[in-house]
Short mmCIF file of C-alpha atoms and ligand atoms in Angstrom, two decimals:
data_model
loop_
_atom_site.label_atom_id
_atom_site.label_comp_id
_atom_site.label_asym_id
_atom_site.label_seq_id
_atom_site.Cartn_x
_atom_site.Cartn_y
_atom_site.Cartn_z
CA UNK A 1 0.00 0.00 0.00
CA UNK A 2 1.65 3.54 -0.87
CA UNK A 3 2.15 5.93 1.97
CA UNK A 4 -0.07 8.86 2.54
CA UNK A 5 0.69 12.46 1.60
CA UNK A 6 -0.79 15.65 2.74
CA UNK A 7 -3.03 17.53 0.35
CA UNK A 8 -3.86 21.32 0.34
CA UNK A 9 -7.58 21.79 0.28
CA UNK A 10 -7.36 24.56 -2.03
CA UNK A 11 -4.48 24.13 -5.08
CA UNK A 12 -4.06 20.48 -4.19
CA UNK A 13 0.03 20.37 -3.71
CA UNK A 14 1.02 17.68 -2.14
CA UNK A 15 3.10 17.46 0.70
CA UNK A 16 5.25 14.75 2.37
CA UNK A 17 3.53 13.32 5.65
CA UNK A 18 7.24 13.98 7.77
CA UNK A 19 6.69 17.44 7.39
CA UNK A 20 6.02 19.67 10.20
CA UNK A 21 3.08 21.86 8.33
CA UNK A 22 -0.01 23.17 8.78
CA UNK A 23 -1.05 24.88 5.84
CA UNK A 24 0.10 25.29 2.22
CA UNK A 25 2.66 26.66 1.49
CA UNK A 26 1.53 27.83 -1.50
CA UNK A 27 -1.63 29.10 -1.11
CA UNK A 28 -1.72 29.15 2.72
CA UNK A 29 -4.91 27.13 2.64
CA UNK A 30 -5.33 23.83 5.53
CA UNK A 31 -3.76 20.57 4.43
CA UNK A 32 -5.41 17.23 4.72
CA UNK A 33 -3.72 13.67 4.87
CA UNK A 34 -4.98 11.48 1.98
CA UNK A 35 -5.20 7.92 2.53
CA UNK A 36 -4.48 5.62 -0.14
CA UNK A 37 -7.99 4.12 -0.72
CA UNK A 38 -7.67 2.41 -4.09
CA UNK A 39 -5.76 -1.00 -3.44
CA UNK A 40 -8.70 -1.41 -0.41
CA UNK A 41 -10.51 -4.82 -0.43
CA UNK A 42 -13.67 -3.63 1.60
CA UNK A 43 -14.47 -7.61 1.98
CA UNK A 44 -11.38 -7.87 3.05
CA UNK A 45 -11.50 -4.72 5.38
CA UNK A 46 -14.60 -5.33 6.78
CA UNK A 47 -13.62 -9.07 8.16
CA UNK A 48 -10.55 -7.22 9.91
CA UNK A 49 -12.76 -4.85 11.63
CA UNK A 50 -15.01 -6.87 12.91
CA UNK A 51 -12.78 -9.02 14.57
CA UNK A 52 -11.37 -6.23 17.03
CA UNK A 53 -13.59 -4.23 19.53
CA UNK A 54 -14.96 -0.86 18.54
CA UNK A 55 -12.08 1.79 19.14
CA UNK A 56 -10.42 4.36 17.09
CA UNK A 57 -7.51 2.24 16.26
CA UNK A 58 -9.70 -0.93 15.46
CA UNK A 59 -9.64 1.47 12.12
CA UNK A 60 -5.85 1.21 12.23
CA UNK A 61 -5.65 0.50 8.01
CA UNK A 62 -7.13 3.49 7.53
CA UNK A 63 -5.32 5.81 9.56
CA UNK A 64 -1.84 7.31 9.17
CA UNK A 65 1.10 5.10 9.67
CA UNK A 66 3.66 5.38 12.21
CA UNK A 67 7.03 4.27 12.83
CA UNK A 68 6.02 3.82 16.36
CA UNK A 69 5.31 0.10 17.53
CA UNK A 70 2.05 0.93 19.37
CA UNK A 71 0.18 3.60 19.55
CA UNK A 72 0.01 6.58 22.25
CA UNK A 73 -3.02 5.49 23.21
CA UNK A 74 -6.26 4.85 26.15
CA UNK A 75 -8.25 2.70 24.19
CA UNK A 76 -10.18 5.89 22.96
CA UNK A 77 -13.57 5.48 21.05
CA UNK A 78 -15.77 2.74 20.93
CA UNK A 79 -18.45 5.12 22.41
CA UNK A 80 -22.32 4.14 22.69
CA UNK A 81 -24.76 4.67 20.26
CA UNK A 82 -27.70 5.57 22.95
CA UNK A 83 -30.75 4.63 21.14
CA UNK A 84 -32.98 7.43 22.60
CA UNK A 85 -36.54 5.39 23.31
CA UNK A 86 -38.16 8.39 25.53
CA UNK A 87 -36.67 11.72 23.66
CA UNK A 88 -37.46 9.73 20.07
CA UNK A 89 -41.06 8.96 20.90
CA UNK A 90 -41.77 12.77 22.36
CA UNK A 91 -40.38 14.31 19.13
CA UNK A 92 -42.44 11.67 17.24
CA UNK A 93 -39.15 9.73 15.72
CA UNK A 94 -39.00 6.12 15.40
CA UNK A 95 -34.79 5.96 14.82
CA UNK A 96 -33.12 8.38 17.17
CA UNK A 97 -29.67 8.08 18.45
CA UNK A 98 -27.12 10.08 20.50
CA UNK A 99 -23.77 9.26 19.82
CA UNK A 100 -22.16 10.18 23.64
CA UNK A 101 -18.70 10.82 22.12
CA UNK A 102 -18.42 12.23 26.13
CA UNK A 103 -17.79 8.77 27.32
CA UNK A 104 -14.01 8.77 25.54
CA UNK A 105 -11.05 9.01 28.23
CA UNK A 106 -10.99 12.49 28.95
CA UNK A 107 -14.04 13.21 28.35
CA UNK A 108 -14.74 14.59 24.96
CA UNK A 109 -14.11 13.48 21.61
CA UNK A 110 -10.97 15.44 20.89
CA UNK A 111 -9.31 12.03 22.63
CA UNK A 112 -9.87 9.97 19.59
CA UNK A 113 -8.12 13.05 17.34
CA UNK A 114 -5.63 13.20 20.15
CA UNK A 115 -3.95 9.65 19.90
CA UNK A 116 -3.34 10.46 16.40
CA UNK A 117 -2.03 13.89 17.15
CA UNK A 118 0.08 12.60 19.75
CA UNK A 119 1.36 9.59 18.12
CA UNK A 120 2.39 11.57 15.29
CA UNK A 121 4.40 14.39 17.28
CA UNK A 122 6.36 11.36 18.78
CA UNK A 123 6.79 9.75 15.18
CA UNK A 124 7.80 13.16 13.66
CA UNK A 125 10.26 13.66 17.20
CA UNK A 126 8.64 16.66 18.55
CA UNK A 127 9.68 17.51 22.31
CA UNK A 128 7.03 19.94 23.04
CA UNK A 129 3.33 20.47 22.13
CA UNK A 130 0.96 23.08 22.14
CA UNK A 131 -2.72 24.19 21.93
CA UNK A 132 -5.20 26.83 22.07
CA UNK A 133 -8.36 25.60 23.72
CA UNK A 134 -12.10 26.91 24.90
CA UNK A 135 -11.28 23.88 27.20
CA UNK A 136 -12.00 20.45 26.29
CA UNK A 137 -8.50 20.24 23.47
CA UNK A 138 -6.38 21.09 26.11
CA UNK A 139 -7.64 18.69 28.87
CA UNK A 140 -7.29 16.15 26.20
CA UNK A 141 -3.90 17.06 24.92
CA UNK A 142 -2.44 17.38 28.81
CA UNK A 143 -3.82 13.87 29.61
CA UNK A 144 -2.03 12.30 25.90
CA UNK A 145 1.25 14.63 26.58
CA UNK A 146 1.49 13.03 29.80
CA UNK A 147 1.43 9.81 28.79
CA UNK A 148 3.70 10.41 26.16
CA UNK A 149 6.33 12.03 28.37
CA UNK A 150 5.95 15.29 26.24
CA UNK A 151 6.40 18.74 27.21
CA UNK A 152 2.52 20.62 27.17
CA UNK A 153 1.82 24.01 26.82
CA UNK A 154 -1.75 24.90 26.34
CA UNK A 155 -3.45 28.54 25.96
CA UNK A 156 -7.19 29.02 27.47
CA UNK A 157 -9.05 32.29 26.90
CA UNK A 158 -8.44 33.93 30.68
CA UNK A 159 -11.69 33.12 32.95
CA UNK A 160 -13.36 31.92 29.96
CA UNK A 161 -13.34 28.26 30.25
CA UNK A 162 -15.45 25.73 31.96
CA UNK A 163 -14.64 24.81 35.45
CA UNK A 164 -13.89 21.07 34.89
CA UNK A 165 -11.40 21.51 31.71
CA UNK A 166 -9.32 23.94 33.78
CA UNK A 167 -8.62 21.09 36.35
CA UNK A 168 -8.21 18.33 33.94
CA UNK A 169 -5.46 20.62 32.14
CA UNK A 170 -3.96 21.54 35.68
CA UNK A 171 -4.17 17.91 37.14
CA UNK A 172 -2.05 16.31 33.82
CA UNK A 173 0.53 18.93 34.45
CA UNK A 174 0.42 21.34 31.64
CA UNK A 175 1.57 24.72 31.35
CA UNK A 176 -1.47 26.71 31.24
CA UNK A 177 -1.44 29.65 30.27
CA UNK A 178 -4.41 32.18 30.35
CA UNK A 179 -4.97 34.28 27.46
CA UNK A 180 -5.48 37.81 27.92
CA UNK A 181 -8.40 37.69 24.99
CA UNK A 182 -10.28 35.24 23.30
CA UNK A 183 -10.02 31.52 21.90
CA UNK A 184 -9.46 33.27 18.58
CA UNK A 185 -6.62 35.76 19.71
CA UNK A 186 -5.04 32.53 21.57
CA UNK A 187 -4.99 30.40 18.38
CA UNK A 188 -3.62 33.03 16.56
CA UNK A 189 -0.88 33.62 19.12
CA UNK A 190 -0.39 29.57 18.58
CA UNK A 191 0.37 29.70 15.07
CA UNK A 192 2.10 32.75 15.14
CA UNK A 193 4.87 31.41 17.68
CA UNK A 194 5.12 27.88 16.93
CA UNK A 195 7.74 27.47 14.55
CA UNK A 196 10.01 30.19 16.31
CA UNK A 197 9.60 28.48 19.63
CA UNK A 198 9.68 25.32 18.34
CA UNK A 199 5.93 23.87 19.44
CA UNK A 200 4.01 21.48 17.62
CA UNK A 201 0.97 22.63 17.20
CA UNK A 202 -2.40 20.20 18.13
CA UNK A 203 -5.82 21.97 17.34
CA UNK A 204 -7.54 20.78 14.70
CA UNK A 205 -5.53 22.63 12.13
CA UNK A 206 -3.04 20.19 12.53
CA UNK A 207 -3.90 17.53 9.89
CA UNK A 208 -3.87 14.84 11.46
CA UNK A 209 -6.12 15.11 14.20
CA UNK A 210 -8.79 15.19 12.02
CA UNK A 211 -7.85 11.47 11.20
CA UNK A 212 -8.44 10.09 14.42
CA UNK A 213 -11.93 11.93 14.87
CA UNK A 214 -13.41 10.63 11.35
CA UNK A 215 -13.28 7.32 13.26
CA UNK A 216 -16.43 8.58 14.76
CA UNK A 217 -18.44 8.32 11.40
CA UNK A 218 -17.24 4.65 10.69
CA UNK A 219 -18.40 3.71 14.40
CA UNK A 220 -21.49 5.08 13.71
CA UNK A 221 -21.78 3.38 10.30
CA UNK A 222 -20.59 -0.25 11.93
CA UNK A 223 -23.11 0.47 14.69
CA UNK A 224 -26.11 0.95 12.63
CA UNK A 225 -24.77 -1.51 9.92
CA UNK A 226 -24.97 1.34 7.61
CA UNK A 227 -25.31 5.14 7.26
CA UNK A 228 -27.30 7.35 9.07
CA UNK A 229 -29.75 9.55 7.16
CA UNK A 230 -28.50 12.69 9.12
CA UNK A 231 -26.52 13.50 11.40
CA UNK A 232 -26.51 16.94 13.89
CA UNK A 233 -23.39 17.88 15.38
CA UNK A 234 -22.20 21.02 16.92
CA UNK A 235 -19.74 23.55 15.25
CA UNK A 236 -17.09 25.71 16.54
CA UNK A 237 -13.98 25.51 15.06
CA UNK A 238 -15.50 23.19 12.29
CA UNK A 239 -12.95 20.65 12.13
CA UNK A 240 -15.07 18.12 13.37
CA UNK A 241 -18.24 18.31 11.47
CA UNK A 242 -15.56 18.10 8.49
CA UNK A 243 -13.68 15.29 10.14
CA UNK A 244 -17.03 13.51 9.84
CA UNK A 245 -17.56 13.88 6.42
CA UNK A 246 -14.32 12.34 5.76
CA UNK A 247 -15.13 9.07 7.54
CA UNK A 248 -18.45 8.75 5.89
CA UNK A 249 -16.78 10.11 2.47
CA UNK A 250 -14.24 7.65 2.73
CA UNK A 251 -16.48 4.57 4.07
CA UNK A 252 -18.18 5.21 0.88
CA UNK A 253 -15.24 5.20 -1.36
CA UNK A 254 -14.14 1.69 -0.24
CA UNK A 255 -17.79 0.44 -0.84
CA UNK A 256 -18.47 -0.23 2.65
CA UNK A 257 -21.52 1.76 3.12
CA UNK A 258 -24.12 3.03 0.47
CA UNK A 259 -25.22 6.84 0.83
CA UNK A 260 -24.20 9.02 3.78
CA UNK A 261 -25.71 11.40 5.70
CA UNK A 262 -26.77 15.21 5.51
CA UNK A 263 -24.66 16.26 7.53
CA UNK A 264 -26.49 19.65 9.75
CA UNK A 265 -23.92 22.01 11.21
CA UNK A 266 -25.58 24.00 14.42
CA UNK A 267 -23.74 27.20 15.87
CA UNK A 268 -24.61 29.09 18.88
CA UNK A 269 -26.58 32.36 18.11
CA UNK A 270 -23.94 34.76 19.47
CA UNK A 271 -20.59 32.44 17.74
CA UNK A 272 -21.95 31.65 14.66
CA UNK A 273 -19.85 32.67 11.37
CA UNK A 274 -20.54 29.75 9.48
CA UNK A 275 -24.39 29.57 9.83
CA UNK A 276 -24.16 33.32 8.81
CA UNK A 277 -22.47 32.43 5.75
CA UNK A 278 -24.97 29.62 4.81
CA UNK A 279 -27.44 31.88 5.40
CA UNK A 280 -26.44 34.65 3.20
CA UNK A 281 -25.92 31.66 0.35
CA UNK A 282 -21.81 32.63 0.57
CA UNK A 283 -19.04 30.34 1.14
CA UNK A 284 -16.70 32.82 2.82
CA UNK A 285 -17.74 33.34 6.71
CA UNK A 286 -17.25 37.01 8.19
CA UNK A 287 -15.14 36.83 11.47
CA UNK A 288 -17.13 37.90 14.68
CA UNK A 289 -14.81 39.77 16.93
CA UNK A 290 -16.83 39.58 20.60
CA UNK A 291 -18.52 35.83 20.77
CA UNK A 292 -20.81 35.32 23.48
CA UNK A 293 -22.43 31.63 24.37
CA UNK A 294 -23.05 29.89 27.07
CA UNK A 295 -21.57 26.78 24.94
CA UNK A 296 -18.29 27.90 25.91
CA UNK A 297 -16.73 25.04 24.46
CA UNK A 298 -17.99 26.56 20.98
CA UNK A 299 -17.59 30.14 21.64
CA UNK A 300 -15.25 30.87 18.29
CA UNK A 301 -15.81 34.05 15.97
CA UNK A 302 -13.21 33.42 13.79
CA UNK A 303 -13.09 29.14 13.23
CA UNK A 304 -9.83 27.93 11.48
CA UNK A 305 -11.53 25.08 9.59
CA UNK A 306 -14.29 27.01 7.98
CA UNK A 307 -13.26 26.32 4.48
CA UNK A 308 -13.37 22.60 5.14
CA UNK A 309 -16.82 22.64 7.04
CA UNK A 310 -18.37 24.32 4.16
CA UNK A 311 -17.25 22.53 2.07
CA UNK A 312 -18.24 19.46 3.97
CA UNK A 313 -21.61 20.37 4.92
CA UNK A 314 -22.59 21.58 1.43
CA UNK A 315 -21.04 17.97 -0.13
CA UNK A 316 -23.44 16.40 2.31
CA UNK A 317 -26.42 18.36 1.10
CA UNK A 318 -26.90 19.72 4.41
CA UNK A 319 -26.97 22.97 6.13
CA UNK A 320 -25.83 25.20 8.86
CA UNK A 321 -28.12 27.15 11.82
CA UNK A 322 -28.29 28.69 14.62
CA UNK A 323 -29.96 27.89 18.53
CA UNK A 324 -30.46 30.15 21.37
CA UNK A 325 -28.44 29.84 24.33
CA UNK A 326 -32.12 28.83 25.84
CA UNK A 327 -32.08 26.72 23.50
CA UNK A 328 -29.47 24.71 23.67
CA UNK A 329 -30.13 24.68 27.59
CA UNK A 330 -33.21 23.47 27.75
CA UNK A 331 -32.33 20.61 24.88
CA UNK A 332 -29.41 19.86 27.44
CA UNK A 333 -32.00 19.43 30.35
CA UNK A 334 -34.46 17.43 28.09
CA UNK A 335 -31.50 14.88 27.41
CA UNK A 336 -30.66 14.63 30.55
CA UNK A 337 -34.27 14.17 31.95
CA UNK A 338 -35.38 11.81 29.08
CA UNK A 339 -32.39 9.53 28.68
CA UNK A 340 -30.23 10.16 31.50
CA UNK A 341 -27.36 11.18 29.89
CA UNK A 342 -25.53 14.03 31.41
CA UNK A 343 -23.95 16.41 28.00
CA UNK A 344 -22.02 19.66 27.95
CA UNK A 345 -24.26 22.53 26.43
CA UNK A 346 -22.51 22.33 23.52
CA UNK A 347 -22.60 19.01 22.83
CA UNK A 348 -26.56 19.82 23.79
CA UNK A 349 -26.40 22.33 20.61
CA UNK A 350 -27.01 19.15 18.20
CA UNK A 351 -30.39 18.46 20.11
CA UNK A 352 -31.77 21.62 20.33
CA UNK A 353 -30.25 21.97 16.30
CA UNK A 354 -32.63 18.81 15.76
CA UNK A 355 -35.68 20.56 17.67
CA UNK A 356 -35.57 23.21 15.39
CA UNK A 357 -35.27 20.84 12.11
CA UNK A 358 -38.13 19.17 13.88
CA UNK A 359 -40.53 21.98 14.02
CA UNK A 360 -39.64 23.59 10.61
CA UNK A 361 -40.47 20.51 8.81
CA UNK A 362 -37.27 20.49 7.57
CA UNK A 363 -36.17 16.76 8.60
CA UNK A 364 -38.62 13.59 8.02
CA UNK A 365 -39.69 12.13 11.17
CA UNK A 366 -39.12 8.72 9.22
CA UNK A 367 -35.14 9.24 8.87
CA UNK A 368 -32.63 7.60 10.84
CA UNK A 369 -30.96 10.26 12.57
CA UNK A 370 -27.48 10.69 14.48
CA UNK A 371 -26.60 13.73 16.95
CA UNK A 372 -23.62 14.02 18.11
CA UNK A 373 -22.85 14.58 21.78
CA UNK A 374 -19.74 15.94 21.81
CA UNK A 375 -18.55 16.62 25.90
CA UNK A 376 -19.90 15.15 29.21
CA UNK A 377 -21.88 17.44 31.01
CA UNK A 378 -19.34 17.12 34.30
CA UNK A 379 -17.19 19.42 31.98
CA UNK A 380 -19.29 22.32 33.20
CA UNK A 381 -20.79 21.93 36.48
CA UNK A 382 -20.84 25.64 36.72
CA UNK A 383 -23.72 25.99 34.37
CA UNK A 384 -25.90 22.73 34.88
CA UNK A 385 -26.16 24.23 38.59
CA UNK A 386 -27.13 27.49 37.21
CA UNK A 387 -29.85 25.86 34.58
CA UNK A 388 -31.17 23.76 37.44
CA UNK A 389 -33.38 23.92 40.96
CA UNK A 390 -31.75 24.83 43.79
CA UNK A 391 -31.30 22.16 46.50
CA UNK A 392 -33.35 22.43 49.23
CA UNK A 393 -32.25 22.81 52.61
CA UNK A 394 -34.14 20.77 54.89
CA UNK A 395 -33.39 19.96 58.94
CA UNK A 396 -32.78 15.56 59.17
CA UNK A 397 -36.16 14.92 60.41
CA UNK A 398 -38.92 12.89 58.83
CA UNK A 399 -41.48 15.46 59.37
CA UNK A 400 -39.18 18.37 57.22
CA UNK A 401 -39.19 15.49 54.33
CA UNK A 402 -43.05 15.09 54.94
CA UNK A 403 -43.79 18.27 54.79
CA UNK A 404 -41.54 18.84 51.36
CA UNK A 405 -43.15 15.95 49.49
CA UNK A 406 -46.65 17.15 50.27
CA UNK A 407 -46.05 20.19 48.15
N1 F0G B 501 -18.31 20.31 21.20
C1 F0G B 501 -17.40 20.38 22.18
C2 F0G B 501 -17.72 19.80 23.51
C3 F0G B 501 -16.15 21.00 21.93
O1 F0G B 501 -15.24 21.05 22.90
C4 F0G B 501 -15.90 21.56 20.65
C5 F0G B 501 -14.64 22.22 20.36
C6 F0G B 501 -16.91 21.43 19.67
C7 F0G B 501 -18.09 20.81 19.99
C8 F0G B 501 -16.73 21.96 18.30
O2 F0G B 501 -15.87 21.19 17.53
O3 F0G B 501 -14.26 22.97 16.94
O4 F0G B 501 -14.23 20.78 15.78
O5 F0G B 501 -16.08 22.41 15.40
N2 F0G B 501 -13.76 22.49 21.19
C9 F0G B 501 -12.42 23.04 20.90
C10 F0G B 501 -11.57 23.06 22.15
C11 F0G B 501 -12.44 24.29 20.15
O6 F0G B 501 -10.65 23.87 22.23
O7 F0G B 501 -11.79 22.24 23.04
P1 F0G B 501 -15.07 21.87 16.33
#
């Protein structure tokens, strides 16, 4: 099988995959990693698969090689498909699922991009990594530099993050560093410093982290025994909603799966550039300087991927929108209360996104649909006790309980 290469998006140049790049140098557009698909027996594939348990790396033949002999890895993936009985039948859908990519190792599915990432910065012989993060990349990247023995620097928009990220990134023994600004200004003081300083850089625009979160879409696929008819899934800095496509574009190129889903982008009303943009009909998104969400984990104006979400949304026939931060709230509360499962408001943004699709007649009730729960909900205990009842204080005596329950 030939090695893969990395691809800009834009003029196509090809790259060599020991290369220490991040966009073209060319054309300064994002680089992909191509797989070499067309020597692929899927009948072949498929036996392989199924005899190893459902994990990112069970998809090891179609992921970038390594000189490494094992993977940096926690046994990430192999997440549940929740089949949602109560939340299906009270929206009036026979095939609903939630795919709780919150149940990976730390908590979010940048883990499965993360073993790639990781893996790869020991392959290439990096010594030190780096990230900006609205929280969740950064826990993830601590926990897989750890383990890896590398050297973690991570930048968080100051006060801005959710409680529960800020320990995980503290606990695995990170630098962290708190941004005077936003997610945006932090990224772009990542990129700007990296190759001075000698970082190796680990958002998404780093190609192959992508790899390890398309993984998601072939789960999916193996756990339905086929494609979804849609699938919801939140955006922020886009790179997963195009990491997505990949997995189901690629699935499809082998031959094992026929069709693939319509693929629905959803943004938070106050962060949402590339909504805007398929709203106007434009495929060029107009920065926002001051987001504001309560989805902090999505709270991006200016998202590095947008060129590749676009583009991957449109291929899928789908579309991008927006939900309130009541919204997404209250779809986060319904999930919980429906199919107790506990999901970070922006991984609650998918829900509410299918709500909305829901009452504008603009998804069949008949389809087999897929959102995407992105981060646990113990990510952010800050806001589920602000969306929630107070406790009540009671004194321990049976006639204070009595008189509670008889309200
Ligand atoms: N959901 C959660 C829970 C996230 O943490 C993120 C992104 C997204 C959705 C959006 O994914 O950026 O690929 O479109 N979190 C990044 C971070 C930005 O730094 O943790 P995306």
């Amino acid at each position: 099988m030939k090695d893969e290469v990395l691809r800009c998006i834009e003029c196509g140049k090809e790259y060599s995959k020991n290369e220490i790049l991040y966009s073209c140098q060319s054309c300064g557009n994002l680089l992909e990693v191509v797989i070499p698909l067309e020597d692929v027996d899927p009948v072949e594939l498929r036996k392989k698969f199924d005899s190893r348990p459902l994990s990112v790396w069970r998809y090891h033949e179609l992921l970038p090689r390594m000189r490494l002999s094992s993977p940096i890895s926690m046994n990430e993936g192999g997440t549940p498909l929740h089949y949602c009985v109560n939340l299906g039948r009270q929206l009036g859908i026979d095939e609903l699922y939630i795919k709780f990519d919150g149940m990976n190792p730390t908590g979010s599915f940048k883990d499965r991009g993360m073993t790639v990432g990781i893996s790869k910065a020991l392959d290439l012989g990096v010594k030190n990594v780096v990230c900006a993060s609205t929280g969740n990349t950064s826990a993830s990247l601590a926990a897989y530099a750890g383990l890896a023995g590398l050297k973690c620097i991570v930048m968080i928009p100051s006060g801005q993050i959710a409680l529960g990220k800020l320990s995980q990134a503290m606990m695995h023994g990170a630098i962290v560093l708190a941004v005077k600004g936003n997610f945006d200004d932090a990224l772009d003081l990542v990129v700007k410093s990296s190759k001075e300083l000698g970082l190796y850089i680990l958002n998404s625009i780093n190609p192959f982290r992508p790899e390890g979160q398309k993984t998601a879409a072939f789960e999916i696929c193996d756990q339905l025994k086929g494609a979804p008819d849609s699938l919801i899934i939140p955006v922020g800095n886009g790179g997963n909603s195009a990491a997505y496509w990949k997995g189901f574009s690629e699935y499809g190129m082998i031959g094992l799966i026929d069709g693939a889903p319509r693929i629905f982008g959803i943004q938070a009303e106050g962060a949402a550039p590339i909504a805007k943009a398929f709203e106007k009909g434009v495929e060029k998104i107009e920065p926002i300087k001051n987001p504001e969400t309560v989805a902090t984990a999505i709270k991006i104006g200016n998202p590095a991927n947008w060129k590749k979400t676009i583009r991957a949304i449109k291929n899928s026939k789908g579309t991008s929108f927006t939900v309130t931060d009541e919204e997404i709230i209250s779809a986060q509360k319904l999930v919980a209360r429906t199919e107790g499962l506990f999901i970070e408001p922006a991984a609650a943004s998918s829900v509410a996104g299918l709500i909305k699709l829901i009452g504008n007649e603009k998804i069949d009730r008949n389809e087999r649909i897929v959102c995407v729960a992105t981060g646990h909900g113990l990510k952010d205990p800050d806001s589920a006790i602000r969306a929630s009842e107070k406790a009540i204080e009671i004194e321990p005596s049976i006639d204070a309980l009595r008189r509670i329950l008889s309200k």
